[in-house]
Short mmCIF file of C-alpha atoms and ligand atoms in Angstrom, two decimals:
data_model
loop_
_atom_site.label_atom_id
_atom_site.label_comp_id
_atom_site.label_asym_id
_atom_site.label_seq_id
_atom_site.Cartn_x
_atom_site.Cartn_y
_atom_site.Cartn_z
CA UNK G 258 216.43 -124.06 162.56
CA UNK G 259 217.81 -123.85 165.89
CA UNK G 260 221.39 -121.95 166.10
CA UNK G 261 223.26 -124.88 167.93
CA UNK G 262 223.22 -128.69 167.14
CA UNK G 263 225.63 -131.49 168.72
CA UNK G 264 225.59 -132.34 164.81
CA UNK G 265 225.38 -130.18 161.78
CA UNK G 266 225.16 -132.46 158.65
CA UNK G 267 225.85 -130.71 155.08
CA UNK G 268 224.12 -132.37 152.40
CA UNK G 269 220.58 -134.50 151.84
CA UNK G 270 222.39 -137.66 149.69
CA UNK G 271 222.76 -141.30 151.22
CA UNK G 272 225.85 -140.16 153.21
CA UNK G 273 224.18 -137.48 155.01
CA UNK G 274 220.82 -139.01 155.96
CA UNK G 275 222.96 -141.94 157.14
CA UNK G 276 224.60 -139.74 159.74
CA UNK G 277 221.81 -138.13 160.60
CA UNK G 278 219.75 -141.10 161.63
CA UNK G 279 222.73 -142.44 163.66
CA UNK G 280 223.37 -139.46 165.62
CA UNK G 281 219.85 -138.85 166.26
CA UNK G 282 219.41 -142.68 167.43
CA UNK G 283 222.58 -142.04 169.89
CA UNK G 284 220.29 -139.44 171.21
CA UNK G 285 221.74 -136.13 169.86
CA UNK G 286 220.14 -132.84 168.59
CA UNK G 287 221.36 -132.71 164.67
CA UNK G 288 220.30 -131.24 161.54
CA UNK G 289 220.82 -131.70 158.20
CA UNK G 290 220.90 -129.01 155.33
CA UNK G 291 220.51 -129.66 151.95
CA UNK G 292 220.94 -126.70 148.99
CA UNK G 293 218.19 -128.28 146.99
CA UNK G 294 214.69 -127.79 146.86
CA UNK G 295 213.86 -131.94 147.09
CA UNK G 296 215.81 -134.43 148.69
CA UNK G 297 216.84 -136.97 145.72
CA UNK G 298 216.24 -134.72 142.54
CA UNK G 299 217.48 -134.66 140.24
CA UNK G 300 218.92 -137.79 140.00
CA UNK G 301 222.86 -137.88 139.40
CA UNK G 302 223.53 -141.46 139.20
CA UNK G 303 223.02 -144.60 137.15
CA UNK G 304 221.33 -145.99 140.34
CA UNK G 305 223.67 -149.47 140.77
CA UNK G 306 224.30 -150.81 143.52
CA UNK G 307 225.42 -154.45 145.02
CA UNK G 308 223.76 -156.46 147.39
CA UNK G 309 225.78 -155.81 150.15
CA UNK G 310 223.16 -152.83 150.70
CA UNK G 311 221.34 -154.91 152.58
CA UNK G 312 223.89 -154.90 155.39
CA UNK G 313 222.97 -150.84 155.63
CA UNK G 314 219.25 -150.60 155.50
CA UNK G 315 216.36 -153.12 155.07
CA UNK G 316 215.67 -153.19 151.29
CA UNK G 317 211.80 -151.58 150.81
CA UNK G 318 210.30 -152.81 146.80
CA UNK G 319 209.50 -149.31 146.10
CA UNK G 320 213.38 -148.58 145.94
CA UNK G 321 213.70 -151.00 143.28
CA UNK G 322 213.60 -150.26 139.50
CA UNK G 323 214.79 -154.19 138.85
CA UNK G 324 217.04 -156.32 140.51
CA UNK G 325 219.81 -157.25 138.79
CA UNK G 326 221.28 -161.54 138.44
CA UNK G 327 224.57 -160.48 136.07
CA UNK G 328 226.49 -158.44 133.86
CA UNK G 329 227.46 -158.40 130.80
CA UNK G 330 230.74 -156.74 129.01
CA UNK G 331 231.38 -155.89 125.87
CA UNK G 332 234.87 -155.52 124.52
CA UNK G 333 236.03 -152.80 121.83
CA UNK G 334 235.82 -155.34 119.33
CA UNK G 335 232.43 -156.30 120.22
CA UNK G 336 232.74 -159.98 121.90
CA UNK G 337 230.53 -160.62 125.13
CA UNK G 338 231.29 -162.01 128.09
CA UNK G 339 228.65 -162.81 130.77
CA UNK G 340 229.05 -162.43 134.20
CA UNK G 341 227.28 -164.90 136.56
CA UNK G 342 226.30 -163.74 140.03
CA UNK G 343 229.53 -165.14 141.54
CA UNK G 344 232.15 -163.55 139.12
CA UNK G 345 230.04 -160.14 138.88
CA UNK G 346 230.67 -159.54 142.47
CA UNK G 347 229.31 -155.81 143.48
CA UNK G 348 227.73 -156.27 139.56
CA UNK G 349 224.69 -158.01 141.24
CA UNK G 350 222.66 -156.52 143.41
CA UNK G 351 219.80 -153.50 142.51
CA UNK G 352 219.05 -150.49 140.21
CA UNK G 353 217.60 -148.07 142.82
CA UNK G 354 214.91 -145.43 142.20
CA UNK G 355 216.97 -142.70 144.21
CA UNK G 356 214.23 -140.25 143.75
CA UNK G 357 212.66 -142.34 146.35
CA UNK G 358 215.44 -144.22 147.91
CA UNK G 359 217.66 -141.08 148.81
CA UNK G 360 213.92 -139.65 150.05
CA UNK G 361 213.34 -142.58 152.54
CA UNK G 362 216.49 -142.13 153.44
CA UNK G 363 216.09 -138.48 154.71
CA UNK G 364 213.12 -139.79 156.46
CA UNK G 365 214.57 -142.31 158.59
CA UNK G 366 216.64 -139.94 159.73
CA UNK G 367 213.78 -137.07 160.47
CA UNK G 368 211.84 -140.52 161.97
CA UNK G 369 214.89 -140.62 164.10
CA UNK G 370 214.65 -137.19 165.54
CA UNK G 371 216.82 -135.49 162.98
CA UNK G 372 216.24 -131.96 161.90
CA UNK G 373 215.71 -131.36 158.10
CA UNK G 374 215.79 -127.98 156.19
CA UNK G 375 215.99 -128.41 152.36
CA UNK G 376 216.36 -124.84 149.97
CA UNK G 377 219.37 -124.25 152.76
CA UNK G 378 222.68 -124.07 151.25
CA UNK G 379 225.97 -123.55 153.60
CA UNK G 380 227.93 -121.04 152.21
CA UNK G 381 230.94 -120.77 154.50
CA UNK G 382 232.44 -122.35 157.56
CA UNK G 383 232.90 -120.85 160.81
CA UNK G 384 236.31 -122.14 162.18
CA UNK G 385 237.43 -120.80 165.43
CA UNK G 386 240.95 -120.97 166.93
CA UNK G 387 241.51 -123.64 164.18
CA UNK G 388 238.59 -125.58 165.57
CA UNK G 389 235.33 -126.04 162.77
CA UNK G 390 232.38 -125.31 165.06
CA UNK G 391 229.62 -124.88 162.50
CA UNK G 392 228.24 -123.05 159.06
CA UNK G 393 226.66 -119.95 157.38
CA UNK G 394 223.31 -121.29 156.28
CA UNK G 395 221.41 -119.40 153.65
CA UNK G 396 218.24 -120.50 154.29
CA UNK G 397 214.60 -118.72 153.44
CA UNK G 398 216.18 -115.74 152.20
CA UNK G 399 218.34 -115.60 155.60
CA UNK G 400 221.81 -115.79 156.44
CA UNK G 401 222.19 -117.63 159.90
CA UNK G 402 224.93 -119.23 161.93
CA UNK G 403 224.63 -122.62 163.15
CA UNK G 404 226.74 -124.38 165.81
CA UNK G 405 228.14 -127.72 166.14
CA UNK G 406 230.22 -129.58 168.08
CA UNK G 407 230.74 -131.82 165.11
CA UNK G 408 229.96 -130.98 161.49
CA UNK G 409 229.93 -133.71 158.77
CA UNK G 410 230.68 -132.59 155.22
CA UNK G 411 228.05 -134.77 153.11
CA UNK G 412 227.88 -132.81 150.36
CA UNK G 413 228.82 -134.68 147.41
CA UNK G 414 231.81 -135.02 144.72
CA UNK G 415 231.09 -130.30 144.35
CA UNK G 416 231.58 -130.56 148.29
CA UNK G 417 233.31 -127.12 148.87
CA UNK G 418 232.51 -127.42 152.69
CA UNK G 419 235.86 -129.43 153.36
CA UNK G 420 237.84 -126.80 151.11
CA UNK G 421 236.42 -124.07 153.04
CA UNK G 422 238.11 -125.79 156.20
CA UNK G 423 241.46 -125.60 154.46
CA UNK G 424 241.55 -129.19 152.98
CA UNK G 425 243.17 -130.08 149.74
CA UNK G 426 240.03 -131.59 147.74
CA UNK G 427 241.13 -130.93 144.86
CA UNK G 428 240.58 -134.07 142.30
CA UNK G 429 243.23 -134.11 138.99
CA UNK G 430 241.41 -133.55 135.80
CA UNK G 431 242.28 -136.77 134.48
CA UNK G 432 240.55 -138.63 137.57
CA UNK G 433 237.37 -136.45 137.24
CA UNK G 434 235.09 -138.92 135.11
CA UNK G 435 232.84 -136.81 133.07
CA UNK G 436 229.52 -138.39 132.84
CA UNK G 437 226.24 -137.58 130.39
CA UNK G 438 223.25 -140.53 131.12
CA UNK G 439 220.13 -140.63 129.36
CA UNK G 440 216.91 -142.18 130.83
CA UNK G 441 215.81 -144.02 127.51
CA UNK G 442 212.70 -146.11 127.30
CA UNK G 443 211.29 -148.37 124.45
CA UNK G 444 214.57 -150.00 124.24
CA UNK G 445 215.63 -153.84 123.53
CA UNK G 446 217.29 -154.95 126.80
CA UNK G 447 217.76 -157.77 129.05
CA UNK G 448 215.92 -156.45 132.29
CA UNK G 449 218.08 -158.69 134.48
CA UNK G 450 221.63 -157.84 132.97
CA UNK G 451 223.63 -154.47 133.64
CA UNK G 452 225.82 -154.15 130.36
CA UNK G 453 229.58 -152.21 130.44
CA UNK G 454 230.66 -151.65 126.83
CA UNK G 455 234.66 -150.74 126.86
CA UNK G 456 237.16 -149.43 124.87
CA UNK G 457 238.54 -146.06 123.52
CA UNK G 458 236.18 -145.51 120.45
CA UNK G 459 233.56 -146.16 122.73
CA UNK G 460 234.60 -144.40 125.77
CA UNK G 461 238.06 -143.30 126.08
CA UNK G 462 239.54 -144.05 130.18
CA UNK G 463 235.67 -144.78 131.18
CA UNK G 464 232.98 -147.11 129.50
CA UNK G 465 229.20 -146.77 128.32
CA UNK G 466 226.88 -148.59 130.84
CA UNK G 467 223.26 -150.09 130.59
CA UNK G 468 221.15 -149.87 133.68
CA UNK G 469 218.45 -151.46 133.40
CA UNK G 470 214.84 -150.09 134.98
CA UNK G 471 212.72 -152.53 134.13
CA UNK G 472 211.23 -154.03 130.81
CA UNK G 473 212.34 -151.71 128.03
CA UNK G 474 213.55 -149.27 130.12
CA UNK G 475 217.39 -147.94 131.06
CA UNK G 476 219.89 -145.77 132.54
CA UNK G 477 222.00 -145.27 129.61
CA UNK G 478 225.31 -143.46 129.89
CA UNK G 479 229.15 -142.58 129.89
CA UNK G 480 232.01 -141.25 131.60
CA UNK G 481 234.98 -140.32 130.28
CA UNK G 482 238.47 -139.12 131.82
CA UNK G 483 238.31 -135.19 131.85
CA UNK G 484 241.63 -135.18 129.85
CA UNK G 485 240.15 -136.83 126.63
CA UNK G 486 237.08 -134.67 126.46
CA UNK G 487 237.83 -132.49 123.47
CA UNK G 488 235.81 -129.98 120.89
CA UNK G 489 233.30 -132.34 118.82
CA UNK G 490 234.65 -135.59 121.67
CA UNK G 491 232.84 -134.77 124.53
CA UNK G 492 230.78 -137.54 126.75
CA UNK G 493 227.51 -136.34 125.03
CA UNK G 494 228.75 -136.78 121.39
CA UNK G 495 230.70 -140.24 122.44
CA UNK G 496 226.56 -141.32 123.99
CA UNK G 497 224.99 -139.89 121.15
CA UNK G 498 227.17 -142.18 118.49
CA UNK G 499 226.55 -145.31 120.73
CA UNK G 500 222.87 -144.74 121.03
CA UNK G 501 222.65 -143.65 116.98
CA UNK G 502 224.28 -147.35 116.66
CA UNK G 503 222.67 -149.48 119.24
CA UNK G 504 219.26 -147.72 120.14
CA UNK G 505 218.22 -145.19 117.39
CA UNK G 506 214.03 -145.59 118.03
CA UNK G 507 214.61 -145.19 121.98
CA UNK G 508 213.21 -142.44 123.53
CA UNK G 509 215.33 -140.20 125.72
CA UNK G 510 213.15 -139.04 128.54
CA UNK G 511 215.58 -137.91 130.51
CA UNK G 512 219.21 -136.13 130.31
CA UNK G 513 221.69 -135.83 133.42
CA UNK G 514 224.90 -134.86 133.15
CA UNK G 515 227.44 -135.18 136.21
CA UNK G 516 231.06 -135.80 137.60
CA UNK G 517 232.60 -138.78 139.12
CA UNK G 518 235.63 -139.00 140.80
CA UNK G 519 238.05 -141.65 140.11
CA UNK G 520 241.07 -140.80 142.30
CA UNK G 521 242.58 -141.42 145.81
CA UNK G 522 240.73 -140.86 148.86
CA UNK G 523 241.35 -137.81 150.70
CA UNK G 524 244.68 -138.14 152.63
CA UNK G 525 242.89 -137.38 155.82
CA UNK G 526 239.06 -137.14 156.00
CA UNK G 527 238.77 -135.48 159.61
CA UNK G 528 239.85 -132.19 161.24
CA UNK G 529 238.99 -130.88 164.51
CA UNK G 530 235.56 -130.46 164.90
CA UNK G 531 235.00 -131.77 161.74
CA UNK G 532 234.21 -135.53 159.57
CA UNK G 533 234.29 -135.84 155.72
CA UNK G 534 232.06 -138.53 154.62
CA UNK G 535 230.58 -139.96 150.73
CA UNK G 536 231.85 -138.53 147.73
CA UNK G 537 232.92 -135.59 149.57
CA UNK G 538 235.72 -137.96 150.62
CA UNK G 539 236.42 -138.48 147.65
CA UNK G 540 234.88 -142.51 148.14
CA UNK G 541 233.51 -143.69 144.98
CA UNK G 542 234.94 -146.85 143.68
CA UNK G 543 237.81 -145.52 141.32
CA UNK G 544 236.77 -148.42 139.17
CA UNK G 545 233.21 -148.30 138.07
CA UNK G 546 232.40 -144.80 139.93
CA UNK G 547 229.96 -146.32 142.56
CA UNK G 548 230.00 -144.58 145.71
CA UNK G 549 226.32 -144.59 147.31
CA UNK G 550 227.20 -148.18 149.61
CA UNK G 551 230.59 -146.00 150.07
CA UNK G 552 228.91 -142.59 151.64
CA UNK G 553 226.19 -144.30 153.06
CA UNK G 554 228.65 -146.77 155.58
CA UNK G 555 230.97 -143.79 156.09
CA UNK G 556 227.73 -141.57 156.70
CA UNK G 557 226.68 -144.19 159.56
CA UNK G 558 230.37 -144.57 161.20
CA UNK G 559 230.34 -140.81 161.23
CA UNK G 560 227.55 -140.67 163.06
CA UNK G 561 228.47 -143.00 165.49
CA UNK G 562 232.07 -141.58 166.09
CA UNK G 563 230.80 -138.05 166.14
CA UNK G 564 227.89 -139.40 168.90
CA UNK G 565 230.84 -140.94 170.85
CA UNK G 566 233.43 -138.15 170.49
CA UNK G 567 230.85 -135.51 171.78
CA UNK G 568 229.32 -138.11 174.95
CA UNK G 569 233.26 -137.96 176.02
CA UNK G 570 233.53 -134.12 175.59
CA UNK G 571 236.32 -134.41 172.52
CA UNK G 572 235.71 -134.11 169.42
CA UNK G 573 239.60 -132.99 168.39
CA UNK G 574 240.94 -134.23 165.30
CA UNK G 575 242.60 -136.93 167.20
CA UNK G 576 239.66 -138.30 168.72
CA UNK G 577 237.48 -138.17 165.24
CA UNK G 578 240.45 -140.39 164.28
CA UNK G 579 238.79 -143.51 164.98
CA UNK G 580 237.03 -142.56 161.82
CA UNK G 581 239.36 -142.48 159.12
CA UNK G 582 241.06 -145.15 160.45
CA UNK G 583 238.57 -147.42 160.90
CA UNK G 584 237.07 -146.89 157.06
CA UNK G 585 240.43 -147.76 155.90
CA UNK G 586 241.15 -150.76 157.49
CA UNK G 587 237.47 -152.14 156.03
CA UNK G 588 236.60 -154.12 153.73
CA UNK G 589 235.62 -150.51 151.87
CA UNK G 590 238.64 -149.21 153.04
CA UNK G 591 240.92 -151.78 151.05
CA UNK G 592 238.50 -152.54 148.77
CA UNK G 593 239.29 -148.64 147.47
CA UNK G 594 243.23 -149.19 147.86
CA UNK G 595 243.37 -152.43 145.56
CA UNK G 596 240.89 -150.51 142.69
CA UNK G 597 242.52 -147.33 142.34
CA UNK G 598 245.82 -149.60 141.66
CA UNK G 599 243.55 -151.98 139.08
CA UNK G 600 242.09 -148.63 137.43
CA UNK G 601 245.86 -147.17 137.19
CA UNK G 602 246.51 -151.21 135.53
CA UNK G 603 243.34 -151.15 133.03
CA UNK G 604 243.21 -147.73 132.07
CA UNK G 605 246.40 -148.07 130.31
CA UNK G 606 245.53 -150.82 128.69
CA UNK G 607 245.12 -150.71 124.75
CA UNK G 608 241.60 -152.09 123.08
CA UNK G 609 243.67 -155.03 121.63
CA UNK G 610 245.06 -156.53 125.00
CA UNK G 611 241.35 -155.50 126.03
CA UNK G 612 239.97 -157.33 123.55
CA UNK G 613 242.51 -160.62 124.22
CA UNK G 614 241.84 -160.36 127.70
CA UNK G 615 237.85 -161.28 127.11
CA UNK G 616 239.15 -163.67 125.01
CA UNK G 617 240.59 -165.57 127.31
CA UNK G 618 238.28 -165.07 130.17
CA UNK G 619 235.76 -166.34 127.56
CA UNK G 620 237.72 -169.34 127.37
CA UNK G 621 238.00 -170.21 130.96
CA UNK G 622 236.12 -173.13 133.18
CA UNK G 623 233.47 -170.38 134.58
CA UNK G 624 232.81 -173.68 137.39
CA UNK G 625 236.70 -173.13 138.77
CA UNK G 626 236.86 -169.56 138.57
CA UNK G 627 238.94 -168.24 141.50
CA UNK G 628 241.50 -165.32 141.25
CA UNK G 629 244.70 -167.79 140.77
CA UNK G 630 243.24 -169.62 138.13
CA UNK G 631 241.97 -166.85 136.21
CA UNK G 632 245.28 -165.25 136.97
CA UNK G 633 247.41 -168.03 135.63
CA UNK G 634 244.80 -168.44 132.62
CA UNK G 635 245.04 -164.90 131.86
CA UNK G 636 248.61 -165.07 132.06
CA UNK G 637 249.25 -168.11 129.99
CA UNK G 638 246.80 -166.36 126.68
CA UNK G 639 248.38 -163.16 127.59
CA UNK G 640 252.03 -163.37 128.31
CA UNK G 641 252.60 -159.81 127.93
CA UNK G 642 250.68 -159.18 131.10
CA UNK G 643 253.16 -160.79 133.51
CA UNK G 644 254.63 -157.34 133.78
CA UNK G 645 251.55 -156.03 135.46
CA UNK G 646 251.01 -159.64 137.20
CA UNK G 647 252.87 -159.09 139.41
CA UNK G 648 250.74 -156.03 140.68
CA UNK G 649 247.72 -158.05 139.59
CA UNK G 650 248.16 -160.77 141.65
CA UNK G 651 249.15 -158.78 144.77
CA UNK G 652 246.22 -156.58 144.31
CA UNK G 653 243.57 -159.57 143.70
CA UNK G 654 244.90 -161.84 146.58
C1 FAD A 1647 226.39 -140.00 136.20
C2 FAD A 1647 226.62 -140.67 137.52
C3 FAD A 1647 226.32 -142.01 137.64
C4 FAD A 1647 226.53 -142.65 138.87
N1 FAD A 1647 226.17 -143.95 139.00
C5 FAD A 1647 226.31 -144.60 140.18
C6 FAD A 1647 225.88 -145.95 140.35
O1 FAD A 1647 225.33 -146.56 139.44
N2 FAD A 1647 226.08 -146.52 141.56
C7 FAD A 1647 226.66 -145.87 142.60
O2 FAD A 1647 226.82 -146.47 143.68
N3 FAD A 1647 227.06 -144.59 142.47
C8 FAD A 1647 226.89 -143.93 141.29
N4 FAD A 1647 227.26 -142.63 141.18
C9 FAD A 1647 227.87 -141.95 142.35
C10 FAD A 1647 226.80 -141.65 143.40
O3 FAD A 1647 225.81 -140.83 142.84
C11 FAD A 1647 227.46 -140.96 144.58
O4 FAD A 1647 228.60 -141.70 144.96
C12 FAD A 1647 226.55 -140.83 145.80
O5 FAD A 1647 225.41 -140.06 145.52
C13 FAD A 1647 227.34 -140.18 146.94
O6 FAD A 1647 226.51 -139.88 148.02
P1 FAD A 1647 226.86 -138.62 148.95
O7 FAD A 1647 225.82 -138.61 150.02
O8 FAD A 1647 228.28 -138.65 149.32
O9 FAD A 1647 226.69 -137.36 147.99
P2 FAD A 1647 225.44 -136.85 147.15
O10 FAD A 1647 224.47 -137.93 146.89
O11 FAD A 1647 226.00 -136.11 146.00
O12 FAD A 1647 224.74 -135.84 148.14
C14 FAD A 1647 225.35 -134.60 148.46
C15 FAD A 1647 224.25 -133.60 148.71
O13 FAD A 1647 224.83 -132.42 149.26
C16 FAD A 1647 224.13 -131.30 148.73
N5 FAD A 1647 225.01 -130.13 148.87
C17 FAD A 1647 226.15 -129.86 148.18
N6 FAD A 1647 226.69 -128.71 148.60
C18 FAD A 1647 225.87 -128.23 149.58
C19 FAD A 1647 225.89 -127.07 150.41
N7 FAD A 1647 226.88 -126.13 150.28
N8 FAD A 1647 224.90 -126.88 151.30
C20 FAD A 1647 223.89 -127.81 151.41
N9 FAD A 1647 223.81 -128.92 150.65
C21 FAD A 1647 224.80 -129.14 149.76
C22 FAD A 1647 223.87 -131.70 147.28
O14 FAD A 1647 222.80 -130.95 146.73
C23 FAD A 1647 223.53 -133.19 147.43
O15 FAD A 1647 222.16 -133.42 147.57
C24 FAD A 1647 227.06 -141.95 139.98
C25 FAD A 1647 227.37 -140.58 139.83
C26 FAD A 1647 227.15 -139.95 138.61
C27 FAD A 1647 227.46 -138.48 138.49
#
């Protein structure tokens, strides 16, 4: 590990190997450190994600567990409603294998000239005359310092490296989604479908997804708002009822438990000397808890901007800008504004007006389905709902 990089990059997910290949592409010495001992285990993550991917990085089979033509939901009171390609939206796309994916990942970015220690965990920043100019590394049984001119905090929804740079990270315990997901095989599922079961017995402020990996084969799991996980009501015993009810000769061959969060971005996700990218942004889709299409396009524009910002000799927090502002104004960007206000709609919701909502949803003309008819359906089963219409409407529009 050399002691100075134009690019120190904390953390081995999707949003760090992004950056990593981008800077090294511009041309730049950069490095990325990563705490564990393998890049992409263990897996964290149910693994969905849309097809938009494709806009990021050229698909490779090997990825791919199954690719995925719908979803279906399943309301508290048990009705179904099918999503076809066109309504399901960010639904459709893959279930990854990110024990390879977030691998290949790395290695585009090492292809690209990038620097890669793994077993190296930062464990400070160094921050001089209010500037960040690099990390403590303990790496090998060593403590080293390593300089930057820009450092990119990849390191995930624990990521402390912002904190240490005096950010407020902190995410509210009721936007913290608890998770617990169980790898189960020699299980009855529909290999194409990705199933979201809702409502409080089932999940309280979160649902119970199936991800399918193939024939037989899923991601099975919850999240849950940290407020409503209680003694004897924890994610685990919520999984462990649905999978006593639904699946009870599966096999588990897996068990991962993990954190999403569900809350606003970061106010501000630069500083001088310094880029926030991924889940350490606080990024993931308040909504369904997605985030690896979210760190790895902010992982890419970090690299560029930090590649630009050090070829003009500033990398101030006012020249990093060009960052945070332009991942807001994106489609990413806005697409995180309007869900956050849906999930603050929804998670208020009761399982009845859930359940009447899928009603009438089930009732509509799937061939006309655009967001003012299914708003003015919705509205016309469910008149209660024109107080959040309103909102709705804005917010779908
Ligand atoms: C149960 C669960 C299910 C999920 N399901 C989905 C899904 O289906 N689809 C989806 O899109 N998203 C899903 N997510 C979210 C997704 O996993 C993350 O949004 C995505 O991994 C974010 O990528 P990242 O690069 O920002 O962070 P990460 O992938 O978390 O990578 C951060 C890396 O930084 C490393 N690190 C942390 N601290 C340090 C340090 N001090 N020094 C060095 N390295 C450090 C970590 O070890 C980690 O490897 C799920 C998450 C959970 C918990």
């Amino acid at each position: 590990m050399q002691n100075k990089y134009d690019v120190l990059i904390i953390g081995g997910g999707p949003g760090g190997a992004m950056a990593g290949k981008a800077v090294a592409e511009a041309g730049l010495s950069c490095c990325i450190i990563e705490k564990r001992p393998a890049i992409g285990a263990p897996v964290r993550c149910a693994e969905g994600v849309g097809n938009e991917i494709s806009e990021l990085v050229d698909l490779d089979p090997k990825w791919i567990s199954s690719k995925i033509e719908g979803a279906l939901l399943v309301a508290p009171d048990g009705q179904t409603l099918e999503l076809n390609p066109e309504m399901a939206g960010n639904e459709v796309g893959y279930v990854l294998d990110r024990k390879i994916f977030d691998r290949e990942l790395v290695w585009k970015a090492a292809n690209a000239g990038c620097d890669v220690f793994v077993k190296s965990r930062a464990s400070s920043a160094i921050i001089k005359d209010g500037k960040v100019c690099g990390a403590t590394i303990e790496s090998g049984g060593k403590t080293v310092e390593v300089y930057a001119d820009v450092v990119i905090a990849a390191d995930g929804v624990e990521s402390k490296f912002a904190r240490w740079c005096g950010i407020d990270t902190t995410v509210p315990m009721a936007e913290i989604e608890t998770c617990v997901q169980y790898l189960m095989t020699d299980i009855d599922i529909d290999p194409g479908l990705n199933a979201f079961y809702l409502g409080r017995e089932v999940a309280p402020e979160g649902y119970v997804w199936i991800f399918s990996k193939g024939e037989r084969t899923a991601n099975v799991g919850i999240g849950i708002s940290g407020k409503m996980c209680k003694e004897g009501k924890r994610p685990k015993d919520y999984l462990d009822a649905f999978i006593a009810e639904h699946f009870p000769n599966g096999k588990i061959i897996e068990l991962i438990v993990g954190g999403v969060s569900a809350c606003k971005p970061l106010a501000c996700t630069v500083a001088d000397g310094l880029i926030i990218v991924g889940d350490a942004a606080r990024l993931s889709d308040p909504i369904t808890g997605g985030g690896i299409i979210n760190a790895m396009y902010t992982g890419k524009l970090a690299g560029e901007v930090a590649a630009e910002c050090i070829a003009s000799g500033d990398c101030s927090k006012k020249a990093l800008m060009k960052y945070d502002t332009e991942w807001r104004s994106s489609k990413m960007g806005k697409g995180l504004k309007r869900n956050y206000q849906v999930k603050e709609i929804f998670i208020k919701l009761k399982d009845e007006k859930l359940n009447s909502i899928v009603n009438s949803v089930n009732k509509l003309d799937m061939e006309i389905f655009d967001t003012k008819y299914l708003i003015r359906e919705l509205v016309k089963y469910n008149p209660w709902l024109l107080k959040d219409i309103g909102t709705l409407k804005r917010l779908l529009d």
